[in-house]
mmCIF file of C-alpha atoms in Angstrom:
data_model
loop_
_atom_site.group_PDB
_atom_site.id
_atom_site.type_symbol
_atom_site.label_atom_id
_atom_site.label_comp_id
_atom_site.label_asym_id
_atom_site.label_seq_id
_atom_site.Cartn_x
_atom_site.Cartn_y
_atom_site.Cartn_z
ATOM 1 C CA MET A 1 14.694 27.023 15.950
ATOM 2 C CA THR A 2 15.780 24.938 12.974
ATOM 3 C CA ARG A 3 15.861 21.213 13.703
ATOM 4 C CA PRO A 4 19.219 19.412 13.400
ATOM 5 C CA ALA A 5 17.833 17.062 10.734
ATOM 6 C CA VAL A 6 16.801 20.054 8.631
ATOM 7 C CA ASN A 7 20.278 21.564 8.976
ATOM 8 C CA VAL A 8 21.768 18.309 7.702
ATOM 9 C CA ALA A 9 19.325 18.197 4.788
ATOM 10 C CA VAL A 10 20.084 21.835 3.941
ATOM 11 C CA ARG A 11 23.807 21.068 3.858
ATOM 12 C CA ALA A 12 23.126 18.105 1.600
ATOM 13 C CA ALA A 13 20.869 20.124 -0.705
ATOM 14 C CA ARG A 14 23.412 22.924 -1.041
ATOM 15 C CA SER A 15 26.176 20.425 -1.840
ATOM 16 C CA ALA A 16 23.977 18.931 -4.545
ATOM 17 C CA GLY A 17 23.127 22.417 -5.802
ATOM 18 C CA ASN A 18 26.812 23.213 -6.202
ATOM 19 C CA VAL A 19 27.231 20.135 -8.395
ATOM 20 C CA ILE A 20 24.199 21.076 -10.481
ATOM 21 C CA LEU A 21 25.419 24.627 -11.069
ATOM 22 C CA ARG A 22 28.982 23.507 -11.815
ATOM 23 C CA TYR A 23 27.827 21.505 -14.817
ATOM 24 C CA MET A 24 25.292 23.989 -16.182
ATOM 25 C CA ASN A 25 27.632 25.346 -18.832
ATOM 26 C CA ARG A 26 28.678 21.840 -19.862
ATOM 27 C CA ILE A 27 25.267 20.329 -20.517
ATOM 28 C CA GLU A 28 26.045 19.371 -24.116
ATOM 29 C CA GLY A 29 28.899 17.136 -22.965
ATOM 30 C CA LEU A 30 26.971 15.284 -20.275
ATOM 31 C CA ASN A 31 26.362 11.564 -20.406
ATOM 32 C CA VAL A 32 22.565 11.144 -20.528
ATOM 33 C CA VAL A 33 20.760 7.825 -20.084
ATOM 34 C CA GLU A 34 17.135 7.111 -21.034
ATOM 35 C CA LYS A 35 15.921 5.010 -18.072
ATOM 36 C CA GLN A 36 12.629 4.355 -19.810
ATOM 37 C CA ARG A 37 10.719 6.059 -22.592
ATOM 38 C CA MET A 38 11.138 9.852 -22.185
ATOM 39 C CA ASP A 39 12.595 9.371 -18.690
ATOM 40 C CA PHE A 40 16.124 10.763 -18.697
ATOM 41 C CA ALA A 41 18.899 10.939 -16.125
ATOM 42 C CA SER A 42 22.295 12.551 -16.492
ATOM 43 C CA GLU A 43 25.561 12.062 -14.685
ATOM 44 C CA VAL A 44 24.708 15.271 -12.828
ATOM 45 C CA ASP A 45 21.671 13.565 -11.246
ATOM 46 C CA LYS A 46 23.933 10.786 -9.999
ATOM 47 C CA LEU A 47 26.714 13.085 -8.797
ATOM 48 C CA ALA A 48 24.266 15.350 -6.978
ATOM 49 C CA GLU A 49 22.567 12.355 -5.385
ATOM 50 C CA ALA A 50 25.941 11.002 -4.216
ATOM 51 C CA GLU A 51 26.622 14.311 -2.435
ATOM 52 C CA ILE A 52 23.263 14.144 -0.663
ATOM 53 C CA VAL A 53 23.670 10.521 0.385
ATOM 54 C CA LYS A 54 27.172 11.233 1.686
ATOM 55 C CA GLU A 55 25.930 14.041 3.941
ATOM 56 C CA LEU A 56 22.945 12.062 5.205
ATOM 57 C CA ARG A 57 24.989 8.915 5.846
ATOM 58 C CA ARG A 58 27.582 10.920 7.770
ATOM 59 C CA ALA A 59 24.948 12.315 10.133
ATOM 60 C CA TYR A 60 22.469 9.430 10.218
ATOM 61 C CA PRO A 61 24.149 6.148 9.243
ATOM 62 C CA GLN A 62 21.278 4.150 10.763
ATOM 63 C CA HIS A 63 18.534 5.736 8.624
ATOM 64 C CA ALA A 64 17.148 4.186 5.443
ATOM 65 C CA ILE A 65 17.313 6.029 2.110
ATOM 66 C CA LEU A 66 15.028 6.022 -0.909
ATOM 67 C CA ALA A 67 16.696 7.898 -3.770
ATOM 68 C CA GLU A 68 15.471 8.384 -7.321
ATOM 69 C CA GLU A 69 18.666 7.208 -9.012
ATOM 70 C CA SER A 70 20.154 4.645 -6.621
ATOM 71 C CA GLY A 71 16.940 3.241 -5.165
ATOM 72 C CA ALA A 72 16.339 1.973 -1.639
ATOM 73 C CA SER A 73 19.002 1.142 0.937
ATOM 74 C CA GLY A 74 18.806 0.375 4.633
ATOM 75 C CA LYS A 75 15.779 -0.513 6.725
ATOM 76 C CA GLY A 76 13.745 1.184 9.408
ATOM 77 C CA SER A 77 10.858 3.549 10.014
ATOM 78 C CA LEU A 78 12.978 6.653 9.330
ATOM 79 C CA VAL A 79 13.578 7.068 5.607
ATOM 80 C CA TRP A 80 15.229 9.904 3.694
ATOM 81 C CA VAL A 81 13.534 10.410 0.322
ATOM 82 C CA ILE A 82 15.706 12.142 -2.271
ATOM 83 C CA ASP A 83 15.249 13.711 -5.680
ATOM 84 C CA PRO A 84 18.689 15.145 -6.502
ATOM 85 C CA LEU A 85 17.488 17.086 -9.554
ATOM 86 C CA ASP A 86 13.748 17.571 -9.874
ATOM 87 C CA GLY A 87 13.307 19.039 -13.327
ATOM 88 C CA THR A 88 15.990 17.101 -15.188
ATOM 89 C CA HIS A 89 14.243 17.696 -18.517
ATOM 90 C CA ASN A 90 14.388 21.459 -17.902
ATOM 91 C CA TYR A 91 18.032 21.256 -16.850
ATOM 92 C CA LEU A 92 19.134 19.316 -19.920
ATOM 93 C CA ARG A 93 17.503 21.913 -22.179
ATOM 94 C CA GLY A 94 18.955 24.886 -20.344
ATOM 95 C CA ILE A 95 15.583 25.936 -18.918
ATOM 96 C CA PRO A 96 16.370 27.613 -15.570
ATOM 97 C CA HIS A 97 13.779 25.907 -13.383
ATOM 98 C CA PHE A 98 14.744 22.871 -11.308
ATOM 99 C CA SER A 99 15.373 21.945 -7.691
ATOM 100 C CA VAL A 100 16.787 19.568 -5.112
ATOM 101 C CA SER A 101 14.183 17.812 -2.948
ATOM 102 C CA ILE A 102 14.907 16.008 0.332
ATOM 103 C CA ALA A 103 12.411 14.746 2.911
ATOM 104 C CA MET A 104 12.504 12.492 5.949
ATOM 105 C CA LEU A 105 9.581 10.127 6.408
ATOM 106 C CA ASP A 106 8.694 8.654 9.790
ATOM 107 C CA LYS A 107 6.518 5.576 9.214
ATOM 108 C CA GLY A 108 5.544 6.984 5.844
ATOM 109 C CA GLU A 109 4.711 10.495 7.040
ATOM 110 C CA PRO A 110 6.938 13.441 6.101
ATOM 111 C CA VAL A 111 8.423 15.138 9.158
ATOM 112 C CA TYR A 112 11.293 17.200 7.671
ATOM 113 C CA ALA A 113 11.557 18.797 4.258
ATOM 114 C CA VAL A 114 13.958 20.813 2.143
ATOM 115 C CA VAL A 115 13.396 22.028 -1.415
ATOM 116 C CA PHE A 116 16.288 24.051 -2.783
ATOM 117 C CA ASP A 117 16.394 26.123 -5.970
ATOM 118 C CA PRO A 118 20.133 26.622 -6.529
ATOM 119 C CA LEU A 119 19.717 29.166 -9.327
ATOM 120 C CA ARG A 120 17.601 31.565 -7.279
ATOM 121 C CA ASP A 121 19.181 30.571 -3.959
ATOM 122 C CA GLU A 122 15.685 29.937 -2.586
ATOM 123 C CA LEU A 123 15.608 27.467 0.286
ATOM 124 C CA PHE A 124 12.223 26.102 1.356
ATOM 125 C CA THR A 125 12.257 24.208 4.679
ATOM 126 C CA ALA A 126 9.725 22.653 7.019
ATOM 127 C CA SER A 127 9.556 20.536 10.152
ATOM 128 C CA LYS A 128 6.371 18.856 11.305
ATOM 129 C CA GLY A 129 4.624 21.184 13.742
ATOM 130 C CA ASP A 130 7.108 24.042 13.248
ATOM 131 C CA GLY A 131 5.762 25.733 10.113
ATOM 132 C CA ALA A 132 7.240 26.265 6.647
ATOM 133 C CA TYR A 133 9.874 28.798 5.634
ATOM 134 C CA LEU A 134 11.492 30.369 2.607
ATOM 135 C CA ASN A 135 15.009 31.574 3.444
ATOM 136 C CA ASP A 136 14.030 31.864 7.134
ATOM 137 C CA ARG A 137 10.820 33.786 6.375
ATOM 138 C CA ARG A 138 7.542 32.130 7.384
ATOM 139 C CA ILE A 139 5.339 31.241 4.418
ATOM 140 C CA ARG A 140 1.606 30.547 4.160
ATOM 141 C CA VAL A 141 -0.751 29.180 1.525
ATOM 142 C CA THR A 142 -3.152 31.659 -0.063
ATOM 143 C CA LYS A 143 -6.487 32.567 1.508
ATOM 144 C CA ARG A 144 -8.484 32.115 -1.703
ATOM 145 C CA GLU A 145 -11.902 30.644 -0.948
ATOM 146 C CA ASN A 146 -12.678 29.029 -4.316
ATOM 147 C CA LEU A 147 -11.282 28.530 -7.812
ATOM 148 C CA ASN A 148 -12.375 31.937 -9.105
ATOM 149 C CA GLY A 149 -9.181 33.727 -10.105
ATOM 150 C CA ALA A 150 -6.992 30.872 -8.874
ATOM 151 C CA MET A 151 -3.560 30.127 -10.307
ATOM 152 C CA ILE A 152 -3.071 26.361 -10.472
ATOM 153 C CA ALA A 153 0.082 24.373 -11.245
ATOM 154 C CA THR A 154 0.247 20.924 -12.789
ATOM 155 C CA GLY A 155 2.344 18.602 -14.914
ATOM 156 C CA PHE A 156 1.785 16.119 -17.734
ATOM 157 C CA PRO A 157 4.224 13.347 -16.809
ATOM 158 C CA TYR A 158 5.684 11.174 -19.533
ATOM 159 C CA ARG A 159 4.915 7.989 -17.557
ATOM 160 C CA GLN A 160 1.183 8.704 -17.471
ATOM 161 C CA ARG A 161 0.201 9.338 -21.097
ATOM 162 C CA ALA A 162 -2.418 6.578 -20.846
ATOM 163 C CA HIS A 163 -4.395 9.054 -18.700
ATOM 164 C CA LEU A 164 -4.026 11.948 -21.126
ATOM 165 C CA ASP A 165 -7.740 12.218 -21.942
ATOM 166 C CA SER A 166 -8.587 12.429 -18.234
ATOM 167 C CA GLN A 167 -5.795 14.935 -17.629
ATOM 168 C CA LEU A 168 -7.087 17.184 -20.362
ATOM 169 C CA ALA A 169 -10.655 16.881 -19.081
ATOM 170 C CA MET A 170 -9.523 17.827 -15.559
ATOM 171 C CA THR A 171 -7.553 20.757 -16.945
ATOM 172 C CA ARG A 172 -10.559 21.936 -18.941
ATOM 173 C CA ALA A 173 -12.825 21.734 -15.893
ATOM 174 C CA LEU A 174 -10.384 23.709 -13.734
ATOM 175 C CA LEU A 175 -9.757 26.331 -16.421
ATOM 176 C CA ALA A 176 -13.487 26.978 -16.601
ATOM 177 C CA GLN A 177 -13.149 28.538 -13.144
ATOM 178 C CA ALA A 178 -9.481 29.336 -12.512
ATOM 179 C CA GLU A 179 -7.472 32.273 -13.818
ATOM 180 C CA ASP A 180 -4.812 30.047 -15.381
ATOM 181 C CA ILE A 181 -2.839 26.833 -15.136
ATOM 182 C CA ARG A 182 0.965 26.730 -15.147
ATOM 183 C CA ARG A 183 3.149 23.764 -16.123
ATOM 184 C CA SER A 184 6.749 24.404 -15.073
ATOM 185 C CA GLY A 185 8.399 20.965 -15.026
ATOM 186 C CA SER A 186 9.356 20.617 -11.342
ATOM 187 C CA ALA A 187 6.697 19.170 -9.037
ATOM 188 C CA ALA A 188 8.827 19.883 -5.959
ATOM 189 C CA LEU A 189 8.979 23.586 -6.834
ATOM 190 C CA ASP A 190 5.277 23.631 -7.751
ATOM 191 C CA LEU A 191 4.446 22.376 -4.267
ATOM 192 C CA ALA A 192 6.925 24.782 -2.663
ATOM 193 C CA TYR A 193 5.386 27.661 -4.601
ATOM 194 C CA THR A 194 1.936 26.544 -3.456
ATOM 195 C CA ALA A 195 3.160 26.592 0.141
ATOM 196 C CA ALA A 196 4.555 30.094 -0.409
ATOM 197 C CA GLY A 197 1.293 31.410 -1.873
ATOM 198 C CA ARG A 198 2.660 31.860 -5.388
ATOM 199 C CA TYR A 199 0.203 29.249 -6.627
ATOM 200 C CA ASP A 200 -3.228 28.645 -5.147
ATOM 201 C CA GLY A 201 -3.141 24.919 -5.820
ATOM 202 C CA PHE A 202 -1.388 22.014 -7.476
ATOM 203 C CA PHE A 203 -2.384 18.652 -8.914
ATOM 204 C CA GLU A 204 -0.586 15.940 -10.820
ATOM 205 C CA ILE A 205 -0.925 12.300 -11.799
ATOM 206 C CA GLY A 206 1.498 9.493 -10.989
ATOM 207 C CA LEU A 207 4.202 11.215 -8.958
ATOM 208 C CA LYS A 208 6.824 9.238 -7.073
ATOM 209 C CA PRO A 209 7.512 9.739 -3.336
ATOM 210 C CA TRP A 210 10.698 11.712 -4.065
ATOM 211 C CA ASP A 211 8.725 14.103 -6.293
ATOM 212 C CA MET A 212 6.208 15.113 -3.643
ATOM 213 C CA ALA A 213 7.232 14.176 -0.071
ATOM 214 C CA ALA A 214 9.142 17.376 0.743
ATOM 215 C CA GLY A 215 6.736 19.667 -1.082
ATOM 216 C CA ALA A 216 3.709 18.074 0.544
ATOM 217 C CA LEU A 217 5.061 18.769 4.030
ATOM 218 C CA LEU A 218 5.804 22.364 3.021
ATOM 219 C CA VAL A 219 2.161 22.786 2.007
ATOM 220 C CA ARG A 220 0.861 21.194 5.212
ATOM 221 C CA GLU A 221 3.114 23.304 7.435
ATOM 222 C CA ALA A 222 2.127 26.434 5.489
ATOM 223 C CA GLY A 223 -1.470 25.858 6.562
ATOM 224 C CA GLY A 224 -2.627 23.836 3.573
ATOM 225 C CA GLN A 225 -3.711 20.309 2.751
ATOM 226 C CA TYR A 226 -2.618 17.515 0.446
ATOM 227 C CA CYS A 227 -4.620 14.459 -0.559
ATOM 228 C CA ASP A 228 -5.276 12.074 -3.417
ATOM 229 C CA PHE A 229 -7.909 12.550 -6.131
ATOM 230 C CA ALA A 230 -10.598 11.019 -3.884
ATOM 231 C CA CYS A 231 -9.673 13.475 -1.089
ATOM 232 C CA ARG A 232 -8.003 10.832 1.109
ATOM 233 C CA ASP A 233 -5.458 12.607 3.281
ATOM 234 C CA GLY A 234 -1.737 11.823 3.291
ATOM 235 C CA ILE A 235 0.970 11.014 0.747
ATOM 236 C CA PRO A 236 -0.987 9.140 -1.951
ATOM 237 C CA GLU A 237 0.297 5.705 -2.877
ATOM 238 C CA SER A 238 -1.211 6.280 -6.318
ATOM 239 C CA GLY A 239 0.973 9.354 -6.799
ATOM 240 C CA ASN A 240 -2.137 11.325 -7.779
ATOM 241 C CA ILE A 241 -1.977 14.416 -5.594
ATOM 242 C CA ILE A 242 -3.918 17.622 -4.972
ATOM 243 C CA ALA A 243 -2.502 20.370 -2.735
ATOM 244 C CA GLY A 244 -3.414 23.893 -1.675
ATOM 245 C CA ASN A 245 -5.468 25.573 1.016
ATOM 246 C CA LEU A 246 -8.500 23.673 2.294
ATOM 247 C CA HIS A 247 -11.055 25.599 0.184
ATOM 248 C CA VAL A 248 -9.093 25.285 -3.049
ATOM 249 C CA VAL A 249 -8.316 21.593 -2.474
ATOM 250 C CA LYS A 250 -12.024 20.873 -1.942
ATOM 251 C CA ALA A 251 -12.974 22.718 -5.139
ATOM 252 C CA MET A 252 -10.181 21.076 -7.128
ATOM 253 C CA ALA A 253 -11.108 17.622 -5.830
ATOM 254 C CA GLU A 254 -14.700 18.143 -6.990
ATOM 255 C CA ALA A 255 -13.631 19.227 -10.483
ATOM 256 C CA ILE A 256 -10.977 16.538 -10.783
ATOM 257 C CA GLY A 257 -13.145 13.779 -9.314
ATOM 258 C CA ALA A 258 -15.879 14.477 -11.849
ATOM 259 C CA ASN A 259 -13.419 13.910 -14.700
ATOM 260 C CA ALA A 260 -11.147 11.190 -13.317
ATOM 261 C CA THR A 261 -11.390 7.571 -14.352
ATOM 262 C CA PRO A 262 -12.046 4.990 -11.609
ATOM 263 C CA SER A 263 -8.405 3.916 -11.733
ATOM 264 C CA LEU A 264 -7.259 7.466 -10.930
ATOM 265 C CA LEU A 265 -9.551 7.578 -7.884
ATOM 266 C CA LYS A 266 -8.132 4.390 -6.366
ATOM 267 C CA ALA A 267 -5.924 4.658 -3.286
#
């Protein structure tokens, strides 16, 4: 049975998705702000986030919120973490791959998750201990036992170009064993796809909580694991994350760890 908090998050995600789709044919006229170098936000991000916050506040006025655009508000151990448009760069270029990501953290641990792809009408949901689902169908991570033939997803975030040499070395090491590596531009969807068995694994440097909280729970509830580059379990404070089934995560951590700088291996 779907948990009430998930139903609320689904409502919020669909409301945000409606905003995102409404403006798709008006991208050229959007007001776009460069928050920092190569980090863009549009008025759609803000409008979609406002819809999410409105729904969450209506149902849970006492909960805290951490949102990508508006920041932190409220206090307490229960925190809603929101990315209203994960894949803004894709969206602004008309590339049809982006999502809405919403998670609830309880003392820093994700307990509810929704990742919604409004274009494909694909709704990924999870509750701690209840499994992960795609449009009400149970999903599982792949059963692959090593990196041979694996399909891995990653990203090269604009905020982390100082680590580019290490990123390329990690990619080279993984490609020596894996079938291929995909870079789609939405970490939330990459993690959701990993949970659904479309990818065997995922890794990325320097993600924010709103990029990975919902997707990480999806992976865990689909029978997988997520950890940092030194294989420490849980949402990594560093933002350096590996996810997949237990065998693939172990193999990825070995390849990544051998090519990561000491700063990337810190908690």
